[in-house]
XYZ file of C-alpha atoms in Angstrom:
361
model
C -4.601 18.140 13.531
C -6.403 15.801 11.139
C -5.195 15.216 7.599
C -7.667 16.713 5.121
C -5.719 16.758 1.854
C -4.056 13.879 0.040
C -0.283 13.885 -0.495
C 1.338 10.841 -2.048
C 4.342 9.630 -3.976
C 4.444 9.879 -7.757
C 3.273 13.505 -7.823
C 6.612 14.956 -8.897
C 5.731 16.952 -12.007
C 5.143 20.264 -10.227
C 8.372 20.072 -8.231
C 10.325 19.177 -11.348
C 9.016 22.278 -13.133
C 10.189 24.498 -10.262
C 13.734 23.308 -10.931
C 13.553 23.717 -14.702
C 13.154 19.989 -15.347
C 10.575 18.169 -17.432
C 8.776 15.112 -16.094
C 10.738 12.947 -18.529
C 14.041 14.210 -17.099
C 13.245 13.028 -13.561
C 13.811 9.504 -12.253
C 10.909 8.860 -9.879
C 11.684 6.878 -6.710
C 8.641 8.249 -4.870
C 5.955 5.867 -6.192
C 6.198 2.185 -5.241
C 5.241 0.753 -8.635
C 6.642 -2.434 -10.171
C 9.367 -1.244 -12.618
C 8.610 -4.161 -14.955
C 5.700 -2.036 -16.141
C 2.287 -3.053 -17.418
C 2.214 -6.806 -18.162
C 2.271 -7.664 -21.870
C -0.725 -9.934 -21.334
C -2.802 -6.968 -20.203
C -1.671 -4.760 -23.095
C -2.720 -7.493 -25.515
C -6.073 -7.950 -23.772
C -6.835 -4.228 -23.836
C -5.848 -3.955 -27.510
C -8.040 -6.918 -28.425
C -11.019 -5.456 -26.570
C -10.949 -1.791 -27.591
C -14.421 -2.125 -29.092
C -15.818 -2.677 -25.592
C -15.349 1.034 -24.948
C -18.727 1.649 -26.600
C -20.447 -0.501 -23.948
C -21.110 0.112 -20.275
C -19.137 -2.089 -17.856
C -20.975 -5.095 -16.446
C -22.664 -3.533 -13.365
C -22.181 -6.387 -10.873
C -18.707 -7.416 -12.066
C -19.597 -11.079 -11.617
C -16.735 -12.464 -13.733
C -14.203 -10.247 -11.956
C -15.483 -11.175 -8.512
C -15.592 -14.857 -9.424
C -11.936 -14.821 -10.571
C -10.763 -13.067 -7.398
C -12.846 -15.440 -5.261
C -11.393 -18.462 -7.044
C -7.829 -17.196 -6.625
C -8.289 -16.789 -2.873
C -10.492 -19.892 -2.486
C -13.460 -17.864 -1.284
C -17.069 -17.441 -2.362
C -18.143 -14.729 -4.778
C -20.174 -13.109 -1.992
C -16.952 -12.539 -0.034
C -15.473 -10.252 -2.731
C -16.245 -6.535 -3.131
C -14.355 -4.883 -6.022
C -13.417 -1.214 -5.960
C -11.952 1.634 -7.983
C -8.593 1.112 -6.294
C -8.049 0.240 -2.639
C -8.735 3.831 -1.613
C -12.391 3.708 -2.698
C -12.850 0.653 -0.484
C -11.173 2.351 2.493
C -13.614 5.242 2.232
C -16.490 2.834 1.636
C -15.866 0.740 4.720
C -15.520 3.892 6.816
C -19.022 4.924 5.706
C -20.532 1.471 6.258
C -19.079 0.796 9.712
C -19.863 4.326 10.963
C -17.039 3.886 13.474
C -16.904 6.697 16.038
C -13.506 5.830 17.504
C -10.764 4.366 15.321
C -7.252 3.129 16.055
C -4.610 3.947 13.433
C -0.865 3.531 13.269
C 1.327 6.621 13.246
C 3.023 6.854 10.829
C 0.887 5.147 8.190
C -0.960 5.746 4.907
C -2.816 9.063 5.193
C -6.057 8.007 3.500
C -7.274 6.075 6.558
C -7.438 9.264 8.564
C -9.176 11.081 5.740
C -11.689 8.228 5.322
C -12.575 8.192 9.030
C -12.719 11.979 9.130
C -15.762 12.170 11.428
C -14.351 9.694 13.949
C -12.158 10.226 16.990
C -8.725 8.916 16.048
C -6.521 7.069 18.533
C -2.922 6.685 17.361
C -0.628 3.763 18.036
C 2.585 5.801 17.969
C 5.474 3.876 16.402
C 9.046 4.804 17.278
C 12.536 4.344 15.904
C 13.596 2.815 19.240
C 11.522 -0.269 18.367
C 12.302 -0.024 14.624
C 8.681 1.066 14.052
C 7.298 -2.345 15.043
C 3.526 -2.138 15.502
C 2.025 -5.257 17.113
C 2.840 -4.605 20.769
C 1.779 -0.971 20.704
C -1.489 -1.863 18.937
C -2.323 -4.491 21.559
C -1.357 -2.141 24.391
C -3.508 0.625 22.942
C -6.472 -1.727 22.566
C -6.105 -2.811 26.189
C -6.065 0.808 27.311
C -8.807 2.155 25.022
C -11.848 -0.023 25.676
C -14.345 1.795 23.422
C -12.630 1.450 20.044
C -15.044 0.722 17.164
C -12.553 -0.050 14.401
C -8.857 -0.717 13.885
C -7.306 0.044 10.497
C -3.819 -1.365 9.888
C -1.521 -1.281 6.879
C 0.488 -4.500 6.595
C 3.238 -4.160 5.463
C 3.037 -0.641 6.806
C 3.566 2.335 4.533
C 6.047 4.085 4.699
C 8.099 2.051 7.177
C 7.829 -1.327 5.440
C 7.565 -3.134 8.761
C 5.413 -6.270 9.052
C 3.000 -7.477 11.676
C 3.415 -11.252 11.649
C 0.444 -13.544 11.148
C 0.749 -14.760 14.739
C 0.727 -11.190 16.051
C -2.198 -10.256 13.826
C -4.205 -13.226 15.080
C -3.745 -11.880 18.612
C -5.032 -8.490 17.480
C -7.937 -10.060 15.580
C -8.901 -12.198 18.566
C -9.104 -9.169 20.831
C -11.078 -7.235 18.213
C -13.527 -10.111 17.735
C -14.034 -10.419 21.456
C -15.020 -6.740 21.617
C -16.955 -6.567 18.316
C -14.333 -4.231 16.829
C -13.952 -4.088 13.065
C -10.407 -4.991 12.018
C -9.567 -3.551 8.600
C -6.227 -4.664 7.179
C -4.827 -2.979 4.085
C -2.622 -5.574 2.378
C -1.937 -3.476 -0.729
C 1.744 -4.466 -0.771
C 1.306 -8.056 0.402
C 1.672 -9.477 -3.125
C 5.324 -8.412 -3.163
C 6.022 -11.025 -0.462
C 6.604 -14.335 -2.196
C 5.507 -16.216 0.938
C 2.584 -13.873 1.607
C 0.185 -16.709 2.497
C 2.154 -17.171 5.728
C 1.615 -13.503 6.645
C -1.752 -12.525 5.146
C -4.884 -12.848 7.269
C -7.011 -14.146 4.389
C -6.925 -17.717 5.809
C -8.553 -16.358 8.995
C -11.579 -14.640 7.454
C -13.922 -17.421 8.536
C -12.609 -17.360 12.108
C -12.999 -13.592 12.499
C -16.299 -12.175 11.143
C -15.270 -8.621 12.035
C -12.217 -8.890 9.763
C -12.010 -7.168 6.376
C -8.941 -7.297 4.113
C -8.181 -4.871 1.302
C -5.953 -5.797 -1.637
C -4.896 -3.898 -4.784
C -3.654 -4.740 -8.284
C -2.147 -1.257 -8.579
C 1.368 -1.673 -7.197
C 2.318 -5.227 -8.123
C 0.974 -5.113 -11.685
C 1.972 -1.462 -12.302
C -1.512 -0.204 -13.214
C -2.190 2.809 -10.940
C -3.927 4.520 -13.848
C -6.536 1.748 -14.114
C -7.526 1.812 -10.414
C -8.467 -1.679 -9.241
C -8.705 -3.080 -5.731
C -10.920 -5.449 -3.786
C -12.100 -6.139 -0.262
C -12.480 -9.609 1.230
C -14.703 -10.452 4.182
C -16.842 -13.313 5.482
C -19.152 -10.791 7.153
C -22.289 -11.051 4.984
C -23.888 -7.902 6.402
C -20.739 -5.866 5.828
C -20.263 -7.223 2.301
C -23.890 -6.574 1.334
C -23.775 -3.040 2.722
C -20.625 -2.268 0.729
C -22.151 -3.653 -2.462
C -25.349 -1.672 -1.939
C -23.668 1.674 -1.290
C -21.119 1.581 -4.108
C -21.668 3.806 -7.117
C -22.609 2.076 -10.403
C -19.864 1.400 -12.974
C -17.098 2.638 -10.668
C -14.688 0.138 -12.259
C -13.920 0.733 -15.918
C -14.017 -1.992 -18.563
C -10.262 -2.425 -18.851
C -9.749 -2.606 -15.085
C -12.472 -5.270 -15.005
C -10.628 -7.264 -17.687
C -7.295 -6.765 -15.896
C -8.600 -8.355 -12.718
C -9.835 -11.360 -14.658
C -6.494 -12.193 -16.318
C -3.577 -10.896 -14.234
C -3.556 -13.692 -11.654
C -2.833 -16.072 -14.540
C 0.268 -14.217 -15.738
C 2.713 -16.441 -13.868
C 5.662 -15.344 -16.027
C 5.207 -11.735 -14.952
C 4.662 -12.742 -11.319
C 7.817 -14.879 -11.252
C 9.847 -12.169 -13.012
C 8.705 -9.712 -10.355
C 9.899 -11.937 -7.527
C 13.216 -12.516 -9.293
C 13.743 -8.760 -9.829
C 12.736 -7.824 -6.308
C 14.875 -10.465 -4.619
C 18.007 -9.152 -6.316
C 17.341 -5.418 -6.445
C 15.958 -4.909 -2.965
C 19.093 -6.392 -1.439
C 21.333 -4.441 -3.839
C 19.705 -1.115 -2.996
C 19.480 -1.869 0.726
C 23.172 -2.780 0.926
C 24.076 0.304 -1.072
C 22.085 2.630 1.186
C 23.472 1.084 4.383
C 26.955 1.895 3.097
C 26.356 5.602 3.741
C 27.098 6.555 7.378
C 24.775 9.528 6.898
C 21.775 7.175 6.712
C 19.994 4.880 9.156
C 18.253 2.373 6.905
C 15.439 0.077 8.023
C 15.479 -3.411 6.527
C 12.711 -3.613 3.909
C 10.082 -6.312 3.537
C 8.634 -5.322 0.161
C 9.426 -2.956 -2.738
C 10.360 0.239 -0.896
C 13.021 1.238 1.612
C 12.584 3.627 4.540
C 15.511 5.537 6.031
C 16.518 8.438 8.270
C 19.047 11.097 7.291
C 21.429 11.792 10.170
C 22.490 15.285 9.094
C 20.632 18.572 8.413
C 20.055 18.540 4.673
C 17.074 18.756 2.306
C 17.884 15.486 0.596
C 14.848 15.550 -1.669
C 15.859 18.954 -3.037
C 19.498 17.925 -3.446
C 18.521 14.844 -5.428
C 15.844 16.578 -7.476
C 18.362 18.995 -8.993
C 20.231 15.867 -10.086
C 17.093 14.509 -11.754
C 16.043 12.075 -9.010
C 12.848 12.380 -6.976
C 12.425 10.589 -3.624
C 9.544 10.594 -1.160
C 9.893 12.911 1.810
C 8.025 11.478 4.794
C 7.766 14.806 6.619
C 3.980 14.888 6.163
C 3.469 11.532 7.888
C 2.267 11.824 11.471
C 5.129 11.135 13.862
C 7.933 11.597 11.328
C 10.314 14.514 10.854
C 11.672 16.014 7.637
C 14.730 13.740 7.879
C 12.750 10.576 7.082
C 12.534 9.401 3.471
C 11.228 6.484 1.427
C 12.529 5.209 -1.901
C 11.089 2.615 -4.248
C 13.144 -0.353 -5.402
C 13.624 0.025 -9.146
C 15.798 -1.489 -11.884
C 19.548 -2.062 -11.423
C 20.414 0.930 -13.617
C 17.991 3.206 -11.751
C 19.094 1.978 -8.326
C 22.724 2.516 -9.293
C 21.934 6.079 -10.402
C 20.366 6.806 -7.029
C 23.378 5.449 -5.138
C 25.785 7.411 -7.344
C 23.807 10.611 -6.797
C 23.819 10.076 -3.027
C 27.582 9.574 -3.122
C 27.957 12.942 -4.854
C 25.564 14.686 -2.430
C 27.284 13.323 0.666
C 30.755 14.104 -0.660
C 29.761 17.744 -0.949
C 30.338 18.001 -4.700
């Protein structure tokens, strides 16, 4: 059965109300947003440019595209901005008109919704292989010879597992040989300090059927602004995406954000420092519970399996903590969960609450 309705992390207000809690009383581990919050540089820029609200955004976003192109050492024509990564996922589905699409299972649900009219082939990931994807993707491509597009999330959401650059080159080579579009969602790639050794951006020239989607949302903690971008060296694909996009889909402040955030090196370095310490702290804490099988994380969220019959989300919610149930991901049961890496105080609260839940108190 195809997924037709969106269900994501961060939507905890309704559940909180059911348990007599206000939104402010709940500690949200369901949304994978940088806990450092909105960068001060962006707050200052927005404050200084409030008067721009009376003007329409610049329709072609030339300054924004030029800054993104410069950051990635590409040409302006290679950059297509979007109202978040999701708009670009839906846009590329419309442009490619793919009739048969390979997706991971489990993975981010919006790919399936975007390619709603297509036949979906699933590369089924399993706990036996720790949800590794590369081999099963290649095997599926060898078996299914009439695939039109492959859409991969790297690192994958919710499992956090990575396809290495070497493995992705193998996939891209096979796709190029067969004229298959390879769409890679790298929305969480910025959380990897050495992401240039994993990202496929350096291979855009080599693989014309390759398109890469990035987002400012998670790393810079601006989901409310909605800003993403697509990179490709395929001129026909880029032009088609630019032609079909709705005018002024990116608001003025999101446009400004994309022009300045790459330069906020203090915030970027603080993020890497926080994540390096807190991801290991939370991972080690979670692995200390025999009730959990925890998968080693690569970015800012941790995926685990509960080894006993218990509604862990409900148990934690009554204690004022909300985690992401992965029951609605294809291929996962109700005993799979995902938690964001947050501050030391927040992570400690989660571990303390789990200790209480598992002790039966």
